[in-house]
Coordinates of C-alpha atoms and ligand atoms in Angstrom, one line a residue:
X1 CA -19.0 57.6 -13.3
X2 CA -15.3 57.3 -13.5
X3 CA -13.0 54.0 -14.1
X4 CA -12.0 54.3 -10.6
X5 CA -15.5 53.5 -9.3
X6 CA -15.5 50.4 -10.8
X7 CA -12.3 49.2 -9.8
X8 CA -13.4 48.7 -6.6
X9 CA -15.1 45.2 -6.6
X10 CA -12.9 41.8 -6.8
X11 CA -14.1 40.1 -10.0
X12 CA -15.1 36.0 -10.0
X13 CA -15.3 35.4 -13.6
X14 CA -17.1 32.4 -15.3
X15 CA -16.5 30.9 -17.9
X16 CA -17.7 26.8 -19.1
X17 CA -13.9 26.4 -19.8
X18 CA -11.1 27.4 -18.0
X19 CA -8.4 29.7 -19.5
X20 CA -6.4 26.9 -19.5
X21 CA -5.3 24.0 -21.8
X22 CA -4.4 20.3 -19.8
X23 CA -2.2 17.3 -21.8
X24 CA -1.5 14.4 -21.0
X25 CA 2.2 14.0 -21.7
X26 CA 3.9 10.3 -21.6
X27 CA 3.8 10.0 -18.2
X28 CA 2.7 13.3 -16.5
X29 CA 0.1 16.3 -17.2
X30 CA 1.0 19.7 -18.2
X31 CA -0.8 22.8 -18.0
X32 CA -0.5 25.4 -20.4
X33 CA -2.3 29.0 -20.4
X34 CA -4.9 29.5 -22.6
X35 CA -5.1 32.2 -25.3
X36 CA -7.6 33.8 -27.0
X37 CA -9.8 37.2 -26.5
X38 CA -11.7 36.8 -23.2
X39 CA -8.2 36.0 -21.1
X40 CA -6.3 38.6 -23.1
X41 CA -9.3 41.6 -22.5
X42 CA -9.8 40.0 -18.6
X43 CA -6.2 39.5 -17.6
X44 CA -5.3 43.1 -17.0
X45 CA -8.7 43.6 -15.1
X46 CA -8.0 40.7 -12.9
X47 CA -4.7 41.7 -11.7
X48 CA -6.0 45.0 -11.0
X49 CA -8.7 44.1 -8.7
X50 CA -7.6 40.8 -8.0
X51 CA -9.7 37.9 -8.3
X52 CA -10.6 34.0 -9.1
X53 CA -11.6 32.2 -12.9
X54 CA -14.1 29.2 -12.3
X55 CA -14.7 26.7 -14.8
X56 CA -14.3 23.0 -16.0
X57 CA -10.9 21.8 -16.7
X58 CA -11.6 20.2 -20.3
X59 CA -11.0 16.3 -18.7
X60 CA -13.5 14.0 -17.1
X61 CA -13.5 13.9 -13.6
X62 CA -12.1 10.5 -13.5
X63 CA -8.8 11.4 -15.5
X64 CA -8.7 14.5 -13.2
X65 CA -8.4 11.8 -9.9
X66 CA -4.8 10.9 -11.1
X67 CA -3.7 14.4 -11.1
X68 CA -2.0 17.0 -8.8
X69 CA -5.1 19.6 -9.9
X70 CA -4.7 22.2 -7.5
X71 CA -0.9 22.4 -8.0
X72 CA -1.0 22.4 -11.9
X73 CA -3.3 25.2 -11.5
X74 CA -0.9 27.4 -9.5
X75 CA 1.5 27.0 -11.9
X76 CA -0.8 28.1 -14.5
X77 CA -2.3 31.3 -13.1
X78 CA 2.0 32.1 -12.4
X79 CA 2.1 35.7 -11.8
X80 CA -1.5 36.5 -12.9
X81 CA -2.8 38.5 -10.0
X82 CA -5.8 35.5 -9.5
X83 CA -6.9 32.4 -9.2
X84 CA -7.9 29.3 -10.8
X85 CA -11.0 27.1 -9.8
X86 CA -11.8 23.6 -11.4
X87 CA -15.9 22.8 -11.6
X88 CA -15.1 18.7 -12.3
X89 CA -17.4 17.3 -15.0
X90 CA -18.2 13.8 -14.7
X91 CA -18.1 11.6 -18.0
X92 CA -22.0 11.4 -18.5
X93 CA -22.1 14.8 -17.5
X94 CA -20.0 16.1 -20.4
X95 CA -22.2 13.8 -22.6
X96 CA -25.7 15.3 -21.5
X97 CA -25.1 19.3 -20.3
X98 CA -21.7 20.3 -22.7
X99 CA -22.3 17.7 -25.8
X100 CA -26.0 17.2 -24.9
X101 CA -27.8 20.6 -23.8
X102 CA -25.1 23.3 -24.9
X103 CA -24.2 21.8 -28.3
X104 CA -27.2 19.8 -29.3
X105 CA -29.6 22.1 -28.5
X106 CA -28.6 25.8 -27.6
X107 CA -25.8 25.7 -30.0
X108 CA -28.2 25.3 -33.3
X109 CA -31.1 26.7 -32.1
X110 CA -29.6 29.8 -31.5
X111 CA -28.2 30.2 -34.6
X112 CA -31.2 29.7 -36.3
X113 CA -30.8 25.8 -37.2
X114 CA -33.6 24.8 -35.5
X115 CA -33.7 21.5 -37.7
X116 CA -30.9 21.0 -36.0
X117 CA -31.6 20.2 -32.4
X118 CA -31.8 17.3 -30.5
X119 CA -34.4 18.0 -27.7
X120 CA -33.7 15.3 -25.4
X121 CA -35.1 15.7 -21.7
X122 CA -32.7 14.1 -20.1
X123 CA -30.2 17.2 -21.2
X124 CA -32.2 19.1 -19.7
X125 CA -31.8 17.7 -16.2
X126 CA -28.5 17.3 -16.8
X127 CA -28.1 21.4 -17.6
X128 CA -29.6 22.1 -14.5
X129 CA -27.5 20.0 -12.0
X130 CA -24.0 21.6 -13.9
X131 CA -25.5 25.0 -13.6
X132 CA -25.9 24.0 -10.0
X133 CA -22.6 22.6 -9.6
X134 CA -21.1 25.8 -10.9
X135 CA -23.3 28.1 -8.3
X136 CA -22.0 26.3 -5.8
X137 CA -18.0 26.7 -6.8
X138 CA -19.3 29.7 -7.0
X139 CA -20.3 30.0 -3.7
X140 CA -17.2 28.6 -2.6
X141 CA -14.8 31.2 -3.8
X142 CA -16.9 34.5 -3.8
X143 CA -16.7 36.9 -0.8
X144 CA -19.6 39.4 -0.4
X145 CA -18.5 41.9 -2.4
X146 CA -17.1 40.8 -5.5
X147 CA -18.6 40.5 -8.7
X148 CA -19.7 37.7 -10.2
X149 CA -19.7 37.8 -14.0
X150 CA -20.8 34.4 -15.9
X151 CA -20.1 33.8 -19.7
X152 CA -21.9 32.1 -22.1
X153 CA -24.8 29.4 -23.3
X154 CA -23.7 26.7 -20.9
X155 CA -24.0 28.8 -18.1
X156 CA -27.6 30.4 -18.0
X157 CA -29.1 29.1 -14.9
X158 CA -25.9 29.9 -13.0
X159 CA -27.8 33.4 -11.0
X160 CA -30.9 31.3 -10.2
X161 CA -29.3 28.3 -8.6
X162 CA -27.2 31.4 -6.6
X163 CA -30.1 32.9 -5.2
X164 CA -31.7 30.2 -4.2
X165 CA -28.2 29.4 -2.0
X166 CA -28.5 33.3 -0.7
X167 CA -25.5 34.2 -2.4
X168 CA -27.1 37.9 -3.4
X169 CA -23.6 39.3 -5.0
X170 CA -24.5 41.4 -8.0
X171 CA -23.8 39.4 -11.6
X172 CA -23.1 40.0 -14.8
X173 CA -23.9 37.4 -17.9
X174 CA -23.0 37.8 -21.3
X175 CA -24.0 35.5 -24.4
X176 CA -21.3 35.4 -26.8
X177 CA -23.3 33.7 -29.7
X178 CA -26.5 35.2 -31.2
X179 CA -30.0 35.3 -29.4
X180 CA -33.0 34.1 -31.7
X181 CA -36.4 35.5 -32.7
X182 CA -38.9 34.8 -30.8
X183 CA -40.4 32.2 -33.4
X184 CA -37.2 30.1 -33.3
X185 CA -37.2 30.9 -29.7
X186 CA -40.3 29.4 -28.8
X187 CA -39.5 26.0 -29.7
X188 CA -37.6 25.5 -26.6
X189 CA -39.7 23.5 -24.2
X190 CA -37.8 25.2 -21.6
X191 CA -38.5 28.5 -22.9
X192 CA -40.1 29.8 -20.0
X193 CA -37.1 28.6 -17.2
X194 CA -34.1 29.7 -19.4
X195 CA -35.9 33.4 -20.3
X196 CA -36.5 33.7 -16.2
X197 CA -33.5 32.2 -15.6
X198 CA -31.2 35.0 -17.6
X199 CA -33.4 38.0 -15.8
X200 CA -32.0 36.5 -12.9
X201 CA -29.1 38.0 -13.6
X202 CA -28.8 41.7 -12.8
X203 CA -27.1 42.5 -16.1
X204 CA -27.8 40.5 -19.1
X205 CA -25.5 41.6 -22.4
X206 CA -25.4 41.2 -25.8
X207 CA -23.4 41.2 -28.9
X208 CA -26.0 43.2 -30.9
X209 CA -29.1 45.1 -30.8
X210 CA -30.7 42.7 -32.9
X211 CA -29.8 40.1 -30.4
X212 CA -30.6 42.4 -27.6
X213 CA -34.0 43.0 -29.7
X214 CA -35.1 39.4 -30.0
X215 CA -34.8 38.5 -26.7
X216 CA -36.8 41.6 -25.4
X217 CA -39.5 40.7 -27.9
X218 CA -39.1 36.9 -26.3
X219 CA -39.4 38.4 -22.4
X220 CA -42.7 40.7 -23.5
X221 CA -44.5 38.0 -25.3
X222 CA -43.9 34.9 -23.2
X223 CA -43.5 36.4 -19.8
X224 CA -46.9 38.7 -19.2
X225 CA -45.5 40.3 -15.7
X226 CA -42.0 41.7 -17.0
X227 CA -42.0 44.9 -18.0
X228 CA -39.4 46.8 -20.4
X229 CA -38.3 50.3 -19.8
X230 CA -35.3 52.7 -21.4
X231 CA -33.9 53.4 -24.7
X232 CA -30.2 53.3 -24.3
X233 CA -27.5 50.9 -24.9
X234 CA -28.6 49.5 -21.3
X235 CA -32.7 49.5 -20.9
X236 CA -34.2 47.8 -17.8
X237 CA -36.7 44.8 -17.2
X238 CA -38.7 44.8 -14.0
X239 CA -40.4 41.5 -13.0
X240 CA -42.5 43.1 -9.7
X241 CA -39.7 44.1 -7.3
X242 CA -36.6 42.4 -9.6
X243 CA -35.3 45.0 -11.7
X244 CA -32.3 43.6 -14.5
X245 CA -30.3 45.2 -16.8
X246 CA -30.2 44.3 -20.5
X247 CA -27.3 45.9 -23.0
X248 CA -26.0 45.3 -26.1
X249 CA -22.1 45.1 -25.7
X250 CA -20.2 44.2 -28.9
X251 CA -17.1 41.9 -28.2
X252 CA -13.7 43.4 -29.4
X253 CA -10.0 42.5 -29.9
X254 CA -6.9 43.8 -28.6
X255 CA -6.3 45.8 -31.8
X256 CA -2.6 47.2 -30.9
X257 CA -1.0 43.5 -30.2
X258 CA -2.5 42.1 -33.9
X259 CA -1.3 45.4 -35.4
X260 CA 2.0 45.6 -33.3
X261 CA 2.4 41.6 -34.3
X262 CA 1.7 41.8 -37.4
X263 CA 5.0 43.7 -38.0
X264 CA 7.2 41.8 -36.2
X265 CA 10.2 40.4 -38.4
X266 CA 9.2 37.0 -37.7
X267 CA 5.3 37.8 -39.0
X268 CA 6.9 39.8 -42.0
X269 CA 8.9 37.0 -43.3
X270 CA 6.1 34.6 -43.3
X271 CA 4.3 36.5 -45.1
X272 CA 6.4 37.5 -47.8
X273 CA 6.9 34.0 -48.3
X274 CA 3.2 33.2 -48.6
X275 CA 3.0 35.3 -51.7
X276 CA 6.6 34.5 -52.8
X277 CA 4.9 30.8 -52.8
X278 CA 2.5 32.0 -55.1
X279 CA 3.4 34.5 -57.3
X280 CA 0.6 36.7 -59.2
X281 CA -2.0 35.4 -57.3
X282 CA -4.2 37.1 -55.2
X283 CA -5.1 35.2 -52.0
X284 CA -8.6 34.9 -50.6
X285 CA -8.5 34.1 -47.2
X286 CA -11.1 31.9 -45.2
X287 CA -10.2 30.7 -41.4
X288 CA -13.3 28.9 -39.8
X289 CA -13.4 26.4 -37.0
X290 CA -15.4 23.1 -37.9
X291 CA -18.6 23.5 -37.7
X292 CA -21.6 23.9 -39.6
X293 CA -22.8 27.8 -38.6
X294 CA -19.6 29.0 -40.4
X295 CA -20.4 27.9 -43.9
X296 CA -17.7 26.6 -45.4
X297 CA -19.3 24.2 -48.0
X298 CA -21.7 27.0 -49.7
X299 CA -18.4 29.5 -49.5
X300 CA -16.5 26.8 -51.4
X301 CA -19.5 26.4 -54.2
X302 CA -19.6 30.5 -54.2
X303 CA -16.1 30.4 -55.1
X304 CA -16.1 27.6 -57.7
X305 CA -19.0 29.8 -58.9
X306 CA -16.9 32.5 -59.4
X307 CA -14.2 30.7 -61.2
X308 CA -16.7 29.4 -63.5
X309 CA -18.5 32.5 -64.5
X310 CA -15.5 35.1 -64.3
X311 CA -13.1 32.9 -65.7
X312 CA -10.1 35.7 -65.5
X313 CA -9.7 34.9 -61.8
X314 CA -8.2 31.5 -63.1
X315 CA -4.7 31.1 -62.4
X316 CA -5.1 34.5 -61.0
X317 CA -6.9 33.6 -57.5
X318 CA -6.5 31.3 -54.5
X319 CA -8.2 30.7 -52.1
X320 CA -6.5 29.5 -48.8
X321 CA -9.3 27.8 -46.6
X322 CA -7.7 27.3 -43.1
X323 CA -10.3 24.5 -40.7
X324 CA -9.8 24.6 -37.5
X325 CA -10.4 21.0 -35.8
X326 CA -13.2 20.6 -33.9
X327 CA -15.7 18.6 -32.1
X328 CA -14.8 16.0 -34.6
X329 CA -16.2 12.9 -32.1
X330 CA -19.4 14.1 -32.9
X331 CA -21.0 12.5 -36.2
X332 CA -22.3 15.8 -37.9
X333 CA -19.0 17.0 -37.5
X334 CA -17.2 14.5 -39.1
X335 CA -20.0 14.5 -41.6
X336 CA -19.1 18.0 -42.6
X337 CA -15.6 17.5 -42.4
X338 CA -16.2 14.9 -44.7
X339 CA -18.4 16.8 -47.1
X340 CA -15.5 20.1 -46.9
X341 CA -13.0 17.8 -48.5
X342 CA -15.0 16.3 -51.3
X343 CA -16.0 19.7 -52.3
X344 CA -11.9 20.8 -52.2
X345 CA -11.5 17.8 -53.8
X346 CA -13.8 18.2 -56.8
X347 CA -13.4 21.8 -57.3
X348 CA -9.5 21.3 -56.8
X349 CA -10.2 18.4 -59.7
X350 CA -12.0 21.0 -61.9
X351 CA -10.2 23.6 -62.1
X352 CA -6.1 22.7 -61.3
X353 CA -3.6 23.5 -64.1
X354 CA 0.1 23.5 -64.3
X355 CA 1.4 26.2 -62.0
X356 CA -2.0 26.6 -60.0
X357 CA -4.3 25.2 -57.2
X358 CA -7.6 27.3 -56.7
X359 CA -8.2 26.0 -53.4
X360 CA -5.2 25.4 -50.5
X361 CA -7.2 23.1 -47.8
X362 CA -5.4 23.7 -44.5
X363 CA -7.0 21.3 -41.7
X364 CA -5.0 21.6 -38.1
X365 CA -4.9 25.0 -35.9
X366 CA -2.4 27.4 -36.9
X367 CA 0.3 29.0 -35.3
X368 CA -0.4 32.8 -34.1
X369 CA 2.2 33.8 -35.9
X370 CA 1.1 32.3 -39.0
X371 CA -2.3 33.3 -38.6
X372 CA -1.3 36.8 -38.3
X373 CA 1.0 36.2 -41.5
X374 CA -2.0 35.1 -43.5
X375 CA -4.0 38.0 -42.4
X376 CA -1.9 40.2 -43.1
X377 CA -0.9 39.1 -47.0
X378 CA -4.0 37.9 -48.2
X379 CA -5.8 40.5 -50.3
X380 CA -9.9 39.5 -49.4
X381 CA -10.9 37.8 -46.5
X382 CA -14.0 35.6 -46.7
X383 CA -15.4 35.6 -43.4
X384 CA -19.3 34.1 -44.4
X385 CA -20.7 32.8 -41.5
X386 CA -24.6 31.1 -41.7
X387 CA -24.7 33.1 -38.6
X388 CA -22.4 34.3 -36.0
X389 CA -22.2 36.2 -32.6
X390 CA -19.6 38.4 -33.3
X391 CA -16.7 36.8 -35.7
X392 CA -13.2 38.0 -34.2
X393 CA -11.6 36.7 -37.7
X394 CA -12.9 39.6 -39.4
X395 CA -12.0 41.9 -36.9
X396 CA -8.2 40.4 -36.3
X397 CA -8.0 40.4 -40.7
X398 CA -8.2 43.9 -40.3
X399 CA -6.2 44.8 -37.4
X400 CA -3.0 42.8 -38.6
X401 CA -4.1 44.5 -42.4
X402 CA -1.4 47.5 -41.8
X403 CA -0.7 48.1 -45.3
X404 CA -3.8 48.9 -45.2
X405 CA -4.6 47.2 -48.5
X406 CA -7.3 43.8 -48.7
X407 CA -11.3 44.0 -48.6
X408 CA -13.4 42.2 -45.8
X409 CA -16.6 39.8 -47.4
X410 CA -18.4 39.6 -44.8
X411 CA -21.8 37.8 -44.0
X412 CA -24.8 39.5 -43.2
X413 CA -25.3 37.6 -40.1
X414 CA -22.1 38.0 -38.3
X415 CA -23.0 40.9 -35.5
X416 CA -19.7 42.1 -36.8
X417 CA -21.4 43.5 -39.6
X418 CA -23.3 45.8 -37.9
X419 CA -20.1 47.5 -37.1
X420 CA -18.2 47.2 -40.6
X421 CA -20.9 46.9 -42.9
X422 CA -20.2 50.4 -44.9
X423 CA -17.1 49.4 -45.4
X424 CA -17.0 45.6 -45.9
X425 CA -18.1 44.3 -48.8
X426 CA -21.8 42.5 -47.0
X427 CA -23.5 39.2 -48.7
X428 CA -25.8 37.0 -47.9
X429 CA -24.2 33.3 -47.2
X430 CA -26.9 31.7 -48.5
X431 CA -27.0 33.5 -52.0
X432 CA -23.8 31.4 -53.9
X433 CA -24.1 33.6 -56.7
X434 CA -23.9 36.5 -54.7
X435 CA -21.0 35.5 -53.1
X436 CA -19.1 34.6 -56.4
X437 CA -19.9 38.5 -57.7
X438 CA -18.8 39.6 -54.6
X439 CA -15.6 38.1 -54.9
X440 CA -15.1 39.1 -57.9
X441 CA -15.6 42.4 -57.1
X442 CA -13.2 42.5 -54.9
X443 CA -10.8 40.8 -57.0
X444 CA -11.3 44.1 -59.2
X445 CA -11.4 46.7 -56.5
X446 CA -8.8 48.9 -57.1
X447 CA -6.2 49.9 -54.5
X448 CA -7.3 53.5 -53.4
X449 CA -10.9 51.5 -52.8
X450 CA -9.6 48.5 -50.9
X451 CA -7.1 51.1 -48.7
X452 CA -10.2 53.6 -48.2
X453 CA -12.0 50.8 -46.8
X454 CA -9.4 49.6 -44.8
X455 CA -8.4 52.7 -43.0
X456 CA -12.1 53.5 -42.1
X457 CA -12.3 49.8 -40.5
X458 CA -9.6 49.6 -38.7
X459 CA -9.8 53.0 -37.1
X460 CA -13.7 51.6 -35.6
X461 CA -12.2 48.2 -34.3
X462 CA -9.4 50.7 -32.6
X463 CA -11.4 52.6 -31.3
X464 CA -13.6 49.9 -30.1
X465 CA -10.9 47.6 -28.6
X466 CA -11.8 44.6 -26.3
X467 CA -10.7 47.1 -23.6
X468 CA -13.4 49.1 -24.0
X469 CA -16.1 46.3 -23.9
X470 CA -14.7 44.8 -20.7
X471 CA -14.9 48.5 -19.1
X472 CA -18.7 49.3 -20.3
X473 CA -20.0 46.2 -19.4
X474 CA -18.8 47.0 -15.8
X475 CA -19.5 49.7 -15.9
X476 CA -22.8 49.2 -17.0
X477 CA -23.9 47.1 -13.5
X478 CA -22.0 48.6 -11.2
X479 CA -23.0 52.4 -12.4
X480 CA -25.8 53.8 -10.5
X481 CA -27.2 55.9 -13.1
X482 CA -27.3 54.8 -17.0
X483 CA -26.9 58.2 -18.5
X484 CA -23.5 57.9 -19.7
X485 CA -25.0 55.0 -22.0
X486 CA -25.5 56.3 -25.5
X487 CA -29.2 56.6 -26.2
X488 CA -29.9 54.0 -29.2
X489 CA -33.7 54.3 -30.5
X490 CA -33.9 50.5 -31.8
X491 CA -36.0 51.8 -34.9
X492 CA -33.2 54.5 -36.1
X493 CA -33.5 54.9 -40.1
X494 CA -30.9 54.1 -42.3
X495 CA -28.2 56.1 -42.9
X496 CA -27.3 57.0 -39.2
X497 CA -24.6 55.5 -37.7
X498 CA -26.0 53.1 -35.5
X499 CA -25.6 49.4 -33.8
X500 CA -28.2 47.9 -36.7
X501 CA -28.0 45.9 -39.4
X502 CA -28.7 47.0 -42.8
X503 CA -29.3 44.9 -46.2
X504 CA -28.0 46.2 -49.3
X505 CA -29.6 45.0 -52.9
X506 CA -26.8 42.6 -53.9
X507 CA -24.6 44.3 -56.6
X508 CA -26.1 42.9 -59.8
X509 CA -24.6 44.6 -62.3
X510 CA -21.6 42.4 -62.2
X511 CA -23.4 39.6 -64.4
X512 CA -22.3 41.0 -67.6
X513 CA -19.1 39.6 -66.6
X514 CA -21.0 35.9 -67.1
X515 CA -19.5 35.2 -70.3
Ligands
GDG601 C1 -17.8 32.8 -29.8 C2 -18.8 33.2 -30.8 C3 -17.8 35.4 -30.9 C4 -9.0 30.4 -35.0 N1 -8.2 29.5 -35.6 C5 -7.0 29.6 -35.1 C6 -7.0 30.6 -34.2 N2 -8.3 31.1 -34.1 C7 -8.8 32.1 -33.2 C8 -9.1 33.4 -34.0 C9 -10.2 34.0 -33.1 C10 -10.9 32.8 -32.5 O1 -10.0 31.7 -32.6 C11 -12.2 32.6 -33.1 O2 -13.0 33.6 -32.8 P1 -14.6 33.6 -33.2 O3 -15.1 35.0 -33.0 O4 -14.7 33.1 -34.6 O5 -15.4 32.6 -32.3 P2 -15.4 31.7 -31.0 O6 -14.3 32.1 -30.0 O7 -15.2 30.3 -31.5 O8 -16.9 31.8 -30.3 C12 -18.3 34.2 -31.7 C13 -16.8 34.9 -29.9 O9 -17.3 33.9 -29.0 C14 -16.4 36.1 -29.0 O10 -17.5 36.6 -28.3 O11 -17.2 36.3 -31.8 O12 -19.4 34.6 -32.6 O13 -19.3 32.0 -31.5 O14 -9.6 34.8 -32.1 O15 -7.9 34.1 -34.1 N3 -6.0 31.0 -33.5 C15 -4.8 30.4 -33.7 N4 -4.7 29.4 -34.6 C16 -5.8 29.0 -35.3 O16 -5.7 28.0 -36.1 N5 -3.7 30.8 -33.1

C-alpha cells in the first residue's frame, strides 16, 4: 500500500476542542491558532487532501451569541487548506459532559484513580446528547467519501450516534490517554455502552500495547459475542457481521522543528542565560500541567529526599518545576495547587542558603521559546507521571537535547516508556526513595553515559516522528490488507525490542550514599 493510496479521501477530523484559542479582548474577540502536536502532525495532511476540523469553541454558547463566529473562524483556518466547524456547548452542558463525564469520571478512572470519580447519572445523559450533538455537525459537513477520524475520551459515542443517522463513512478513533484493566474498567456502570460504543468505530487506536491489551481483555470478558482475531500492530474484532480494527499507534512529535528550534539564536541565548543564572548548578527539569495524574507533590518529596540523603547535591542541584495552569475552577485542582506550593515552600524553607534555591516554582505557561531553552540546558529531566498516555515532555526534552548531553527520569507509567525505557533512567512514581536514588544517579552519570543515552533516544523519537503516526494510523483503516503492520506477539520476552513495558529492580546499591 503506498502513501498515494491514502491520499485519496478528504479527512473530517474531530477533536473536543478546536485548534483554536478565542479571547475576549476589551471590546471585541480575537481568534488565535492553536498550537500543540495534533494541529502541527494534521496540518500538512489537511492541506493535502483538503478537509474540515469540528469541535467546540472553548466558550459557552451564550458568549458565542455576541460574536461574528463563522467569520472569526475564517480568519483563523487563513491559508490552511480546510475548514473550521464550531459544536456550541451550552453552560450546563460544559458542567455535566466536559467538567462532569470527561473529567470527573473518564479522566481518573482511566488513569487508574478510581477513588477519584464522581459517577453521577446525570453526566451520563449529558455525554450522550454532546456525542450526539457532534454526530450531527458531523453529519453536516461530511460528504460520502471522506474520512471521519474522532479524537479522544469526550468523544466515544461519536460512530454510534453516526450510524444510527446513516452516515456509514468509515472512522477512525484514537484515545490519547491510557486505557485501564479490566478490573478498574469494570466499575463503569456504563461499561457495556462505551466498550460497544468504541467497536463502533471501524478503527479504534492506541498509545500502547498495554493499553491496546486492556481493553481487548475488557471486549472478551464483558462482551461474550465479540471475537478477537490477528497478531499485528492492527488485530481485528468481529461482533457477527461488524468487523473493527484495533492498533496500537504511539503519538509522536515533530522532532526536526524542536531540534531545528532549539538552535535558533534566540533559543541559544536563553539558555545560556539560564545557566549563567545559576552558575555550578545542575538543573533538573520538571514541566507538568496541573493536575493530579502528573505527580508533582510525590516528585517534590523524592527530591527533598534526595537532598537529605545525598547531601553533595546541595548547592549543587536545582530543580526548576514549571506548572502549567489548569482547570483551576475546579476544587481538587486548586487543592493540589495549593498542596504544590506548601511543599515548595517548606522544602524551599529547609534547605535555602546564601547563593542557592533547591526548588525554582514557575506557575504560568511558558513561552515556546523558553520551553525549548529549558529543555535544551537542563541536565535531567523529571518527567514522573502517576500515569500518562504518552508524555510529549519527555519526548520534546530530548529532541531540543542537541548537545546531546542530559538523562531522561522517566516514570514507568508513561507509554513513553515503552519506547525509551533502555535508555531513560525508569522509576516507579510512587517509590520516593527510588526517585531520590535515581536522581542522584543521574546527578553522577558521567558525560559519555548521559550522551550515549541521548543519541540512542533521540535517533528512536526521529525516526518515529508524529509524521509517521498520522500516516500508519491511515493507513491502517484505509489499507485493505494488514500485512505491512509489523507482527507484535503481545507475550514477547524480554530482551527483544518490542512495544512492552518492562520493570527493572530499582538500583539499590546507591544507599551507601545515605550517610
Ligand atoms: C494528552 C495525554 C499524550 C506544556 N506546558 C507548556 C507547553 N506545554 C506543551 C508541551 C507538550 C504539551 O503541552 C503537553 O503534552 P502531554 O503529552 O503532556 O499531554 P496533553 O497534551 O496534555 O494530553 C498525553 C497527549 O495527549 C498526546 O497524545 O501524550 O498522555 O494526556 O507538547 O510542550 N507549551 C508551551 N508552554 C508551556 O508552558 N509553549
Amino acid at each position: 500500500m503506498s502513501a498515494e493510496d491514502t491520499h485519496k479521501k478528504r479527512l473530517v477530523i474531530v477533536s473536543n476542542r478546536l485548534p483554536i484559542v478565542l479571547n475576549k479582548g476589551a471590546d471585541e474577540w480575537n481568534v488565535e491558532p492553536g498550537s500543540g502536536g495534533l494541529v502541527t502532525a494534521l496540518a500538512p495532511v489537511l492541506k493535502n487532501r483538503g478537509g474540515v476540523w469540528i469541535g467546540w469553541t472553548g466558550v459557552t454558547e451564550e458568549e458565542t451569541r455576541s460574536i461574528d463566529l463563522s467569520t472569526l473562524l475564517k480568519s483563523a483556518a487563513g491559508q490552511s487548506g480546510y475548514t473550521l466547524k464550531p459544536v456550541n456547548l451550552s453552560e450546563s452542558e460544559i458542567k455535566n459532559f466536559y467538567y462532569g463525564f470527561s473529567n470527573e469520571i473518564i479522566w481518573p478512572l482511566f488513569h487508574d484513580l478510581q477513588t477519584r470519580c464522581n459517577f453521577a447519572p446525570k453526566y451520563w445523559n449529558s455525554y450522550k446528547a454532546v456525542n450526539l450533538k457532534f454526530a450531527e455537525a458531523i453529519a453536516k459537513n461530511t460528504k460520502n467519501d471522506d474520512y471521519i477520524w474522532v479524537h479522544d475520551y469526550h468523544l466515544m459515542n461519536v460512530a454510534s450516534e453516526l450510524k444510527q443517522m446513516n452516515v456509514n463513512n468509515k472512522t477512525g478513533f484514537f484515545l490519547h490517554i491510557p486505557f485501564p484493566s479490566l478490573d478498574i474498567f469494570v466499575k463503569l456502570p456504563w461499561r457495556f455502552q462505551i466498550l460497544r460504543a468504541l467497536l463502533e468505530y471501524d478503527l479504534i487506536g492506541f498509545q500502547t500495547l498495554r493499553d491496546r491489551r486492556n481493553f481487548v481483555q475488557c471486549v472478551r470478558m464483558l462482551l461474550k459475542d465479540a471475537v478477537i482475531h490477528g497478531k499485528g500492530q492492527v488485530i481485528r474484532c468481529r461482533i457477527g457481521k461488524r468487523e473493527s480494527r484495533i492498533g496500537t499507534f504511539p503519538i509522536s512529535i515533530d522532532y526536526n522543528e524542536f531540534a531545528n528550534m532549539a538552535e535558533t539564536k534566540e533559543v541559544s541565548e536563553r539558555a545560556w542565560y539560564l545557566h549563567e543564572d545559576l552558575p555550578h548548578c545542575c538543573l533538573i527539569l520538571g514541566v507538568d500541567r496541573l493536575d493530579y495524574t502528573k505527580g508533582i507533590p510525590d516528585k517534590l518529596e523524592a527530591f527533598r529526599n534526595a537532598l537529605i540523603r545525598f547531601p553533595e547535591m546541595r548547592n549543587r542541584a536545582t530543580l526548576i518545576q514549571i506548572v502549567v495552569p489548569s482547570r483551576e475552577d475546579i476544587p481538587e485542582y486548586y487543592d493540589l495547587k495549593i498542596e504544590i506550593e506548601r511543599l515548595v515552600g517548606e522544602i524551599n524553607g529547609q534547605f535555602t542558603r546564601s547563593g542557592w534555591v533547591p526548588i525554582h516554582y514557575i506557575f504560568r505557561s511558558v513561552s515556546r521559546a523558553e520551553l525549548l531553552a529549558y529543555y535544551r540546558t537542563c541536565e535531567i529531566a523529571l518527567v514522573t507521571p502517576l500515569k500518562d498516555g504518552m508524555n510529549l515532555v519527555a519526548k520534546e526534552y530530548c529532541a531540543s537535547s542537541v548537545e546531546e548531553h542530559g538523562a531522561l527520569i522517566l516514570s514507568e507509567f508513561a507509554g513513553v516508556a515503552a519506547q525509551l525505557q533502555r535508555n531513560a533512567l525508569l522509576v516507579n512514581p510512587y517509590d520516593i526513595e527510588g526517585v531520590a536514588e535515581t536522581i542522584y544517579r543521574a546527578f553522577t552519570m558521567d558525560r559519555e553515559e548521559q550522551k550515549t543515552r541521548m543519541r540512542r533516544m533521540r535517533r528512536s523519537i526521529k525516526e518515529n516522528n508524529i509524521f509517521k503516526w498520522v500516516d500508519s494510523f491511515l493507513r491502517a483503516n484505509i489499507a485493505k490488507a494488514l500485512d505491512s503492520f509489523p507482527i507484535i506477539d503481545d507475550f514477547v520476552p524480554q530482551g527483544k525490542d518490542n512495544d512492552e513495558f518492562l520493570y527493572y529492580e530499582n538500583v539499590k546499591g546507591l544507599k551507601q550514599a545515605n550517610k
